[in-house]
Amino acid sequence: MIKVSVVVPTYKTAPEGLQRLVDSLDGQTMPSDEFEVIFIDDGSPDDTFERLKMLQSSHANVQLDRIENSGWPSRPRNVGIDKAQGEYVLFMDHDDTLYPDALRAGYELAKGSDADVLSGKEVRTDDAGWVFDSFEKDERQALDRDGDHPLTPLNPHKLYRRRLLEEYSIRFPEGRLVLWEDQFFNLRVARYAKVMSRLASVPFYHWVTTAGSGTTLFDVTQIYYWQMLRRLCEAVDVELSGPDRKLLHEQIARLQYGARVLGAYNVGYAKRSVEARRMIFAESRALREDFELSRFDDSLSVSVRLRAQLVGADRQDLLERLCSEDVAIAGWGTARSMTWHAGVLEVTTTVEWSSAQGRRPTLRRKGERILKVLSPELSEAFSDDDRDMTAEVSRATGAFAIRNREDKVVWSTPSTWSVHTEEAADGSVRITGALTTTIDPSTAAHGSTLESTYWDLQTRVRLGSALTHRNLRSDLPPSASFVKGRLHLVYPNDGGHATLIPDGQAETVRRLTPLSATQNEDGRVRVHLSGVHDGQGSIATVVGLDASAAIDEVDFVEHPAVLDIDGGQATLTFDATSKVMRVRIGDRIGRRPKFWTLFVTPPEIELNVGQFPKIRTTDEIVAEDQERERAAAAAAESNAGSRKPEGDAPNADQSTPKPGVMRRIRRRCGKLLRSWGLR
């Protein structure tokens, strides 16, 4: 039995994008004989169809068809529905990917819930916060969920029961340019679906965005954009009419109003042409009136509500000024402490709101209220009630997340949040937030263990309509934890943000600074590393060593080593390969040198514990040598200048070697340093 039919429209598909998609399908945990892949090529003028035929020849579960170019994904998807044999149908774009367990986990939850449609956890390459709040937990029935619509995001990257599509003739609207065709499709699904499920515990779909990908046809300066938006608002009223669909109707109508009708009034609005500004204002005003969207005004943030009021009052002049003056300001998180406790990382963070230019929200206290400060002309157009930010400030939110740098999966972590206000003598008010989280690598992936890769720590901060989901700033020193046989590392990366690596013993060597070195009784080198660490135990790792005599090139070879954590301290132990070695330790933090030079004395002699000069960079050694030469030359010149005439002091020049002697000394020193690989 075919459980899932994956329908993929193609058109001039790049080889790397197609290969990425195919690799993700080949990597599914669902057996290949339980799902089919249907490629419908939309008349590609290049070799896309020929490449698909080669793919079909090596995949028994692949179907292939080619149609005359339709100019939009709708027609290929509809052809794919007609060919599908699966119990559920999934639509993919031609360069996106599925996560390995997507089909198995998605089908299992959909089947177990008797779902007509299932939305799986989706991530987007260029947007870490993409629909992040929509996937908090698995939901067998999300039809009556509060907040956003149960089909959010309203794209077709979902499992649809094929019988539902056939029974109600649900298809994508066809044409060469049909904006939001996926939303028209999902409105029809929402009209008839009895069970809508959501999968949050397993990553499902990766919307891959690369340079040049996506469409630029969603242009608010074009009248067609507003014509299609009107058609979409009409479809909301038609498809979701009736009391049993009222909640779904209001969820989508509010989304169109806030995100699209009023979303055009950002900082760029005032920079558009006179004609574009006039057209946008007229179209948005007509939509607001014709669909009675003002009923949502009370649910809008203060900034967006002010815009809505000016649209309703037919004040385009003031609206242009407001868009320039009242801009969204990002909230930034900065780590204040990161501490391991028995393998669990605790992070405390301060959140501040500021733009790249240092601009902050302009607020002022008036009695018991906090008001948004606007220019006198705008202030006259609004009452204090209109500008009242008191409730909005108290409702500011902050949360933590971690993001896999490779596959872009984002997970939330448990956090606590509080918001604070500080009032200056002039009455101005500054907002800050305090955010704390705990990250247990053994459970942080929605109850599962984090993969052994780079995880960037992130904060998600909202104040009114300004939502920012960004990497956590950090300049705190690296710290490792070794508990239950696993070593985890947290450190500030080169961009000045916090990163966590489960099983990060190799990276630990590269991120901790060597402080001193000793030699064990067995002759092994023991390097003491910086930082305060958690846990206790030893774990195998590698260190880069180069014992060659090359001067200009360094060829590191990974050498077995053991990393020890004990009493909060970290040490690295490895065999010495020569008496002089270049060692790659701590080279990935700040402006640390690319390597350190380690002088190993005979086995019976210990390296001096704690004497840092025993570990020096080549540059430091060369600089010291040059400084000695300069000092010697200066001394020679000084003695020569103060020498008395010959005969008065016949032995006066014996304290300074002659120039020929100095050259011979320098040559011998240089030869010795080169033999050690230090010049």
XYZ file of C-alpha atoms in Angstrom:
679
model
C 0.000 0.000 0.000
C 1.235 3.490 -0.889
C 0.995 5.609 2.234
C 2.223 8.940 0.838
C 2.427 10.430 -2.656
C 5.035 13.196 -2.868
C 4.182 15.584 -5.727
C 7.021 17.762 -7.024
C 6.520 20.356 -9.797
C 9.756 21.127 -11.655
C 10.795 23.900 -13.999
C 14.399 24.654 -14.930
C 15.433 22.914 -11.735
C 19.084 23.417 -10.797
C 21.016 20.125 -10.550
C 22.157 20.831 -7.002
C 18.618 21.658 -5.879
C 17.162 18.488 -7.418
C 19.929 16.358 -5.942
C 19.315 17.871 -2.520
C 15.618 16.977 -2.739
C 16.292 13.432 -4.007
C 18.878 12.780 -1.295
C 16.341 13.742 1.359
C 13.769 11.369 -0.140
C 16.304 8.558 -0.407
C 17.149 9.110 3.249
C 13.600 8.625 4.552
C 13.057 6.131 7.355
C 9.789 5.160 5.686
C 10.579 2.261 3.290
C 10.684 3.365 -0.348
C 7.960 0.901 -1.328
C 5.534 2.708 1.007
C 5.719 6.093 -0.726
C 5.898 7.338 -4.294
C 7.428 10.458 -5.806
C 5.619 12.108 -8.721
C 7.623 14.647 -10.706
C 5.573 16.846 -13.056
C 7.833 18.937 -15.257
C 6.215 22.191 -16.373
C 7.772 22.241 -19.845
C 11.325 23.059 -18.807
C 13.370 24.379 -21.769
C 16.630 22.969 -20.357
C 17.746 19.426 -19.493
C 15.598 19.116 -16.360
C 13.323 16.457 -17.886
C 16.272 14.397 -19.142
C 17.795 14.410 -15.663
C 14.451 13.333 -14.224
C 14.285 10.419 -16.682
C 17.701 9.230 -15.493
C 16.472 9.501 -11.924
C 13.363 7.499 -12.738
C 15.457 4.687 -14.243
C 17.177 4.128 -10.896
C 14.170 4.608 -8.580
C 11.285 2.161 -8.654
C 9.024 4.523 -6.687
C 9.367 7.508 -9.056
C 6.684 8.564 -11.569
C 7.371 11.194 -14.214
C 5.262 13.292 -16.550
C 5.784 16.389 -18.640
C 3.186 19.024 -19.495
C 3.088 22.136 -21.622
C 4.428 25.097 -19.722
C 1.721 26.610 -17.521
C 3.859 29.276 -15.878
C 2.918 28.483 -12.270
C 3.116 25.476 -9.892
C -0.672 25.037 -9.726
C -1.186 23.014 -12.912
C 1.696 20.550 -12.237
C 0.399 19.974 -8.710
C -3.107 19.283 -9.971
C -1.763 16.786 -12.502
C 0.162 15.166 -9.657
C -3.005 14.828 -7.566
C -4.709 13.021 -10.459
C -1.810 10.559 -10.707
C -1.379 9.999 -6.966
C -2.148 6.615 -5.405
C -1.145 7.359 -1.821
C -3.432 7.656 1.149
C -1.949 11.119 1.746
C -0.477 13.641 -0.692
C 2.468 15.928 0.112
C 3.515 18.828 -2.118
C 7.210 19.756 -2.234
C 9.013 22.526 -4.066
C 11.721 21.284 -6.402
C 14.749 22.315 -4.301
C 13.476 21.791 -0.737
C 14.119 18.821 1.545
C 12.370 16.538 3.987
C 13.966 15.617 7.272
C 14.826 11.903 7.544
C 11.903 10.833 9.740
C 9.333 13.189 8.179
C 7.194 10.752 6.199
C 7.158 8.034 8.846
C 6.374 10.340 11.773
C 3.942 12.502 9.804
C 1.986 9.568 8.429
C 1.910 7.821 11.793
C 0.399 10.856 13.561
C -2.003 11.606 10.694
C -3.176 8.009 10.490
C -3.489 7.661 14.254
C -5.478 10.898 14.459
C -7.624 10.123 11.396
C -6.465 13.524 10.141
C -7.683 15.100 6.923
C -4.557 17.254 6.894
C -1.342 17.341 8.928
C 1.071 20.268 9.248
C 4.591 19.167 10.140
C 7.292 21.208 11.854
C 8.773 23.422 9.169
C 11.950 25.489 9.166
C 13.281 28.003 6.682
C 16.908 28.521 5.770
C 16.899 32.317 5.940
C 14.483 32.802 8.838
C 15.311 31.182 12.181
C 11.990 32.281 13.660
C 9.833 30.995 10.800
C 6.450 29.857 12.294
C 8.383 29.010 15.464
C 5.410 29.533 17.777
C 3.132 27.341 15.666
C 4.862 24.096 16.587
C 5.003 23.907 20.361
C 3.589 20.399 20.754
C 2.036 17.538 18.808
C -1.700 18.046 18.345
C -4.009 15.304 17.156
C -6.797 17.862 16.697
C -5.832 21.519 16.227
C -9.077 22.677 14.645
C -10.155 24.805 17.606
C -6.708 25.966 18.703
C -6.321 29.536 19.929
C -3.839 31.850 18.288
C -2.826 31.226 14.706
C -4.699 29.139 12.159
C -4.146 25.356 12.477
C -2.828 25.225 8.901
C -0.165 27.873 9.550
C 2.000 28.288 7.547
C -0.537 28.387 4.715
C 1.718 26.688 2.178
C 1.185 23.169 0.709
C 4.073 21.426 2.486
C 1.638 19.184 4.375
C 0.036 15.765 4.299
C -3.443 15.965 2.747
C -5.822 13.029 2.744
C -6.198 12.233 -0.960
C -9.801 11.127 -0.475
C -10.665 14.610 0.844
C -9.117 16.268 -2.215
C -11.028 13.968 -4.543
C -14.357 14.067 -2.728
C -14.568 17.875 -2.722
C -12.608 18.507 -5.946
C -9.999 20.535 -4.091
C -7.411 21.807 -6.556
C -4.997 24.697 -6.941
C -6.248 27.709 -8.963
C -4.489 27.611 -12.313
C -3.014 30.429 -14.379
C 0.322 31.921 -15.320
C 0.419 34.168 -12.256
C -1.807 33.295 -9.313
C -0.437 34.887 -6.153
C -1.137 32.925 -2.964
C -2.363 29.872 -4.885
C -1.426 27.734 -1.882
C -3.637 29.827 0.409
C -6.610 29.509 -1.935
C -6.011 25.745 -1.845
C -5.778 25.630 1.947
C -8.969 27.662 2.330
C -10.794 24.889 0.477
C -9.134 22.296 2.709
C -10.083 24.240 5.845
C -13.695 24.364 4.650
C -14.079 20.586 4.559
C -11.445 19.105 6.870
C -12.817 17.626 10.088
C -9.473 16.840 11.733
C -6.344 18.976 11.419
C -3.238 17.638 13.142
C 0.148 19.182 13.885
C 3.519 17.433 14.263
C 6.009 19.365 16.408
C 8.197 16.677 17.989
C 9.896 15.590 14.738
C 11.366 17.969 12.100
C 9.319 17.622 8.931
C 10.008 20.096 6.097
C 12.949 22.365 5.247
C 12.056 25.310 3.025
C 15.461 25.850 1.447
C 16.195 29.415 0.403
C 19.334 30.187 -1.562
C 20.622 33.184 -3.482
C 18.179 33.833 -6.307
C 15.536 31.415 -5.058
C 11.917 32.407 -4.472
C 9.804 34.869 -6.394
C 9.935 38.652 -6.572
C 6.393 38.900 -7.915
C 4.817 39.800 -4.547
C 5.226 43.542 -5.066
C 2.971 45.912 -3.119
C 3.643 48.651 -5.662
C 1.802 46.686 -8.371
C -1.973 46.898 -8.660
C -2.136 43.154 -9.406
C -0.890 42.450 -5.873
C -3.889 44.282 -4.415
C -6.326 42.736 -6.884
C -5.193 39.256 -5.860
C -5.317 40.215 -2.190
C -8.923 41.269 -2.678
C -9.684 37.912 -4.323
C -8.082 36.181 -1.355
C -10.182 38.148 1.139
C -13.279 37.254 -0.876
C -12.300 33.582 -0.803
C -11.935 33.730 2.990
C -15.526 34.951 3.257
C -16.847 32.343 0.804
C -14.941 29.248 1.933
C -15.119 29.855 5.685
C -18.657 31.123 6.041
C -20.954 29.714 8.674
C -20.756 29.481 12.476
C -18.785 26.199 12.489
C -15.890 27.899 10.664
C -16.060 31.320 12.315
C -12.850 30.884 14.327
C -10.939 29.766 11.226
C -12.425 32.670 9.279
C -11.356 35.255 11.836
C -7.862 33.778 12.205
C -7.140 34.076 8.492
C -8.919 37.425 8.020
C -6.916 38.937 10.890
C -3.721 37.550 9.326
C -4.467 39.189 5.960
C -5.286 42.493 7.636
C -2.242 42.735 9.873
C 0.377 41.141 7.632
C -0.699 42.368 4.190
C -3.252 45.189 4.235
C -1.400 47.100 6.953
C 1.935 45.349 6.451
C 2.663 47.649 3.517
C 3.162 50.538 5.944
C 6.718 49.906 7.030
C 9.708 52.241 6.966
C 9.987 51.770 3.196
C 6.520 53.136 2.451
C 7.551 56.789 2.647
C 10.435 56.110 0.235
C 8.219 54.806 -2.561
C 7.092 56.933 -5.493
C 4.170 59.321 -5.114
C 2.051 57.189 -7.418
C 2.853 53.971 -5.533
C 2.084 55.522 -2.147
C -1.233 56.861 -3.411
C -2.235 53.510 -4.935
C -1.238 51.478 -1.835
C -3.179 53.824 0.427
C -6.308 53.728 -1.745
C -6.289 49.936 -2.082
C -5.632 49.217 1.588
C -8.301 51.707 2.644
C -10.853 50.074 0.328
C -10.048 46.583 1.644
C -10.354 47.771 5.240
C -13.797 49.203 4.560
C -15.173 46.584 2.180
C -14.339 43.637 4.441
C -14.968 45.483 7.729
C -11.444 44.697 8.888
C -11.472 47.497 11.460
C -13.084 44.974 13.835
C -9.546 43.671 14.414
C -8.067 47.053 15.368
C -8.237 46.442 19.112
C -6.153 43.266 18.718
C -3.340 45.075 16.887
C -0.163 46.378 18.452
C -0.069 50.090 19.237
C 2.123 50.938 16.238
C -0.017 49.008 13.750
C -3.226 50.319 15.306
C -2.031 53.900 14.814
C -1.502 53.126 11.143
C -4.965 51.579 10.893
C -6.502 54.708 12.427
C -4.817 56.957 9.873
C -5.971 54.718 7.026
C -9.502 54.885 8.368
C -9.277 58.660 8.825
C -8.017 59.123 5.227
C -4.807 60.797 6.444
C -2.176 59.599 3.996
C -0.014 62.627 4.793
C 0.279 61.704 8.463
C 0.647 58.015 7.648
C 3.751 58.714 5.572
C 5.237 60.655 8.457
C 4.349 57.931 10.956
C 6.051 55.264 8.837
C 9.265 57.299 8.848
C 9.085 58.196 12.519
C 7.681 55.097 14.233
C 9.906 52.222 13.107
C 10.231 48.749 14.575
C 13.241 48.382 16.864
C 14.877 45.030 17.456
C 15.362 43.385 20.819
C 18.848 41.967 21.389
C 19.924 39.392 23.946
C 23.380 39.469 25.553
C 24.607 36.614 27.720
C 25.622 37.648 31.250
C 26.528 34.199 32.566
C 26.755 30.653 31.245
C 27.314 27.978 33.853
C 27.250 24.197 33.704
C 25.605 22.279 36.533
C 25.894 18.481 36.288
C 25.743 18.581 32.516
C 22.952 21.180 32.236
C 23.778 24.662 30.947
C 22.186 27.635 32.678
C 22.225 30.911 30.747
C 21.209 34.331 32.041
C 20.637 37.077 29.514
C 19.862 40.767 29.415
C 17.610 41.994 26.616
C 17.752 45.533 25.285
C 15.902 47.189 22.443
C 18.062 49.211 20.080
C 18.693 49.651 16.367
C 22.063 49.401 14.649
C 22.287 53.182 14.972
C 21.582 53.054 18.718
C 17.965 54.163 18.383
C 15.676 53.002 21.199
C 11.907 52.999 21.671
C 10.886 56.544 22.563
C 8.647 56.346 25.611
C 7.680 58.731 28.373
C 5.922 58.341 31.708
C 2.702 60.277 32.198
C 1.111 59.543 35.535
C 0.668 55.789 35.761
C 0.951 55.303 32.025
C 3.788 54.857 29.552
C 3.128 56.694 26.290
C 4.707 56.418 22.858
C 6.454 59.697 22.056
C 5.720 61.137 18.613
C 6.404 64.450 16.936
C 4.007 67.288 17.863
C 2.091 67.021 14.594
C 1.461 63.299 15.062
C 0.788 63.645 18.782
C -2.068 66.034 18.005
C -3.659 63.391 15.773
C -3.790 60.793 18.548
C -5.073 60.777 22.111
C -3.115 59.546 25.094
C -5.231 56.390 24.967
C -4.082 55.790 21.394
C -0.422 56.140 22.380
C -0.689 54.182 25.642
C 2.064 51.531 25.685
C 1.615 50.433 29.322
C -0.093 47.129 28.601
C 2.089 46.424 25.581
C 5.281 46.886 27.591
C 4.008 44.583 30.330
C 3.156 41.972 27.664
C 6.618 42.021 26.085
C 7.881 38.463 25.784
C 11.226 36.746 25.646
C 12.110 33.122 24.980
C 15.142 30.986 24.208
C 15.840 28.683 21.286
C 18.715 26.654 19.875
C 19.294 26.232 16.153
C 21.199 23.511 14.344
C 23.649 25.343 12.129
C 23.687 22.566 9.531
C 20.070 21.479 9.017
C 18.513 24.688 10.481
C 16.177 22.890 12.912
C 15.126 25.134 15.808
C 14.026 23.921 19.250
C 12.722 25.959 22.148
C 14.286 25.593 25.585
C 12.563 26.182 28.942
C 12.972 29.777 30.010
C 11.827 32.403 32.474
C 11.270 36.029 31.506
C 10.677 39.367 33.161
C 10.477 42.885 31.761
C 11.662 46.004 33.585
C 11.306 49.744 33.069
C 13.682 52.476 34.183
C 12.626 56.095 34.348
C 15.095 58.938 33.824
C 14.863 62.352 35.425
C 13.306 63.814 32.274
C 10.500 61.247 32.367
C 11.789 59.099 29.508
C 11.399 55.361 30.009
C 13.858 52.629 29.066
C 12.785 48.990 28.743
C 14.988 45.976 29.486
C 14.315 42.299 29.892
C 15.843 39.459 31.903
C 15.815 36.007 30.349
C 17.065 32.724 31.804
C 17.130 29.273 30.272
C 18.403 25.790 31.025
C 19.690 23.585 28.218
C 20.103 19.869 28.801
C 21.750 18.407 25.677
C 20.263 15.000 26.474
C 16.653 16.277 26.165
C 16.803 19.671 24.418
C 15.552 18.399 21.028
C 11.897 18.255 22.109
C 12.775 15.550 24.635
C 15.456 13.888 22.513
C 19.240 14.200 22.492
C 20.869 17.009 20.555
C 22.873 15.941 17.532
C 26.646 16.295 17.746
C 26.997 19.470 15.699
C 26.981 23.240 16.112
C 23.937 24.674 17.903
C 23.587 28.443 18.017
C 21.863 29.872 21.098
C 19.138 32.360 20.202
C 16.681 34.737 21.812
C 13.170 35.421 20.558
C 11.925 38.795 21.765
C 8.643 40.548 21.050
C 7.532 44.079 21.900
C 4.266 44.930 20.219
C 4.596 44.083 16.517
C 8.416 44.078 16.642
C 9.535 40.446 16.791
C 13.209 39.494 16.573
C 14.665 36.006 16.622
C 18.444 36.322 16.673
C 21.642 34.708 17.849
C 22.623 35.400 21.451
C 25.494 37.820 21.860
C 28.287 36.520 24.062
C 31.890 37.257 24.937
C 31.970 34.866 27.887
C 34.897 32.421 27.997
C 34.461 28.857 26.712
C 33.330 26.251 29.212
C 33.018 22.465 29.000
C 30.978 19.886 30.884
C 31.807 16.180 31.120
C 28.953 14.166 32.594
C 27.769 10.598 31.894
C 30.461 9.995 29.315
C 29.618 13.047 27.141
C 31.573 16.261 26.869
C 29.718 19.416 25.814
C 31.255 22.784 25.017
C 29.743 26.272 24.971
C 31.807 29.146 23.596
C 31.603 32.548 21.853
C 32.000 32.019 18.112
C 33.913 34.291 15.757
C 30.795 36.399 15.193
C 30.495 37.155 18.905
C 27.537 34.823 19.530
C 27.081 31.796 21.786
C 27.390 28.298 20.333
C 26.932 24.887 21.944
C 28.546 21.677 20.667
C 27.425 18.345 22.153
C 30.288 15.837 22.046
C 32.592 18.773 21.439
C 35.880 17.359 22.694
C 37.745 18.125 19.448
C 36.448 21.697 19.370
C 37.315 22.094 23.053
C 40.993 21.678 22.168
C 40.641 24.440 19.581
C 38.729 26.835 21.853
C 40.641 26.700 25.172
C 43.878 28.605 25.649
C 46.976 26.687 26.842
C 48.312 28.101 30.093
C 51.307 25.919 30.882
C 52.770 22.504 30.169
C 54.436 19.743 32.155
C 55.850 16.365 31.299
C 54.510 13.248 33.005
C 56.751 10.497 34.343
C 55.985 8.432 31.257
C 57.235 11.239 29.026
C 53.816 12.375 27.830
C 53.125 16.089 27.530
C 50.375 17.511 29.723
C 48.981 20.940 28.751
C 46.883 22.873 31.243
C 43.980 24.714 29.607
C 42.028 27.837 30.508
C 38.486 28.078 31.841
C 36.268 26.748 34.608
C 34.574 23.471 33.739
C 31.963 21.025 35.006
C 32.028 17.324 35.785
C 34.823 14.808 35.963
C 36.404 12.243 33.695
C 38.622 11.584 30.685
C 37.682 11.406 27.021
C 39.611 10.741 23.829
C 40.194 13.600 21.407
C 42.830 14.813 18.944
C 45.379 17.603 18.834
C 47.104 19.037 15.770
C 50.878 18.556 15.868
C 53.637 19.603 13.460
C 57.190 18.540 14.250
C 58.670 19.430 10.839
C 61.485 21.889 10.339
C 59.577 23.864 7.697
C 59.707 27.597 8.224
C 56.932 29.056 6.093
C 54.419 26.205 6.102
C 52.736 24.307 8.881
C 51.313 20.856 8.214
C 49.289 19.730 11.203
C 48.569 16.053 11.678
C 45.808 14.946 14.038
C 47.427 13.200 16.948
C 45.591 11.140 19.596
C 45.132 12.930 22.900
C 43.143 12.654 26.112
C 41.104 15.505 27.560
C 40.658 15.440 31.344
C 38.121 17.414 33.384
C 38.652 17.396 37.138
C 38.016 19.916 39.881
C 36.853 22.526 37.396
C 40.123 22.333 35.459
C 40.878 20.941 32.001
C 44.115 19.350 30.824
C 45.212 17.782 27.546
C 47.658 14.873 27.461
C 49.467 13.474 24.406
C 52.735 11.844 23.337
C 55.600 14.083 22.341
C 56.730 13.456 18.759
C 59.890 15.573 18.945
C 61.716 17.966 21.219
C 60.225 20.983 19.452
C 56.610 20.841 18.293
C 54.125 23.285 16.916
C 50.850 22.564 18.685
C 47.399 23.630 17.455
C 45.541 24.503 20.638
C 43.221 27.431 21.269
C 43.550 28.725 17.705
C 39.821 29.387 17.210
C 39.178 32.022 19.815
C 39.675 35.743 19.441
C 43.072 36.720 18.086
C 44.900 33.730 19.400
C 47.871 32.520 17.357
C 47.417 29.730 14.850
C 49.696 27.517 16.918
C 51.986 27.413 19.908
C 55.551 26.157 19.973
C 56.277 23.605 22.665
C 59.837 22.875 23.800
C 60.102 19.431 25.328
C 63.096 18.958 27.629
C 64.630 15.505 28.147
C 62.268 13.026 29.860
C 63.989 13.291 33.216
C 63.475 17.043 33.334
C 59.986 18.495 33.884
C 58.775 21.538 32.081
C 58.475 24.393 34.495
C 54.870 24.358 35.718
C 53.086 27.636 35.277
C 55.906 29.370 33.391
C 54.037 30.609 30.331
C 57.175 31.290 28.222
C 57.587 27.521 27.854
C 54.695 27.723 25.340
C 55.387 30.470 22.829
C 54.326 31.352 19.337
C 56.848 31.459 16.541
C 56.107 35.142 16.052
C 56.883 35.799 19.709
C 60.203 33.937 19.492
C 61.236 35.730 16.293
C 60.239 39.080 17.825
C 62.323 38.339 20.919
C 65.316 37.407 18.731
C 64.966 40.574 16.683
C 64.679 42.664 19.823
C 67.921 41.149 21.159
C 69.633 41.937 17.847
C 68.388 45.520 17.935
C 69.565 45.915 21.515
C 72.996 44.519 20.657
C 73.283 46.766 17.590
C 72.241 49.804 19.618
C 74.799 48.984 22.274
C 77.525 48.593 19.626
C 76.615 51.919 18.051
C 76.598 53.609 21.438
C 80.005 52.233 22.353
C 81.437 53.200 18.982
C 80.170 56.762 19.316
C 81.648 57.216 22.802
C 85.007 55.529 22.075
C 88.056 57.642 22.964
C 90.852 58.237 20.452
C 93.162 55.278 19.966
C 96.043 55.375 22.465
C 94.067 56.963 25.264
C 92.327 53.655 26.084
C 93.738 50.837 23.968
C 91.252 48.215 25.353
C 88.064 50.358 25.213
C 86.489 48.458 22.297
C 86.974 44.934 23.648
C 83.541 44.871 25.370
C 81.682 44.902 21.997
C 82.147 42.149 19.384
C 83.325 43.305 15.990
C 80.738 43.493 13.174
C 82.046 40.297 11.582
C 81.659 38.448 14.856
C 78.052 39.693 15.206
C 77.189 38.435 11.731
C 78.617 35.005 12.549
C 76.644 34.885 15.806
C 73.431 35.857 14.032
C 73.995 33.257 11.316
C 74.552 30.521 13.900
C 71.461 31.574 15.868
C 69.404 31.666 12.703
C 70.628 28.223 11.674
C 69.695 26.828 15.081
C 66.233 28.423 15.004
C 65.620 27.116 11.493
C 66.553 23.616 12.571
C 63.862 23.910 15.208
C 61.348 25.286 12.675
C 61.229 28.665 14.374
C 62.381 31.010 11.589
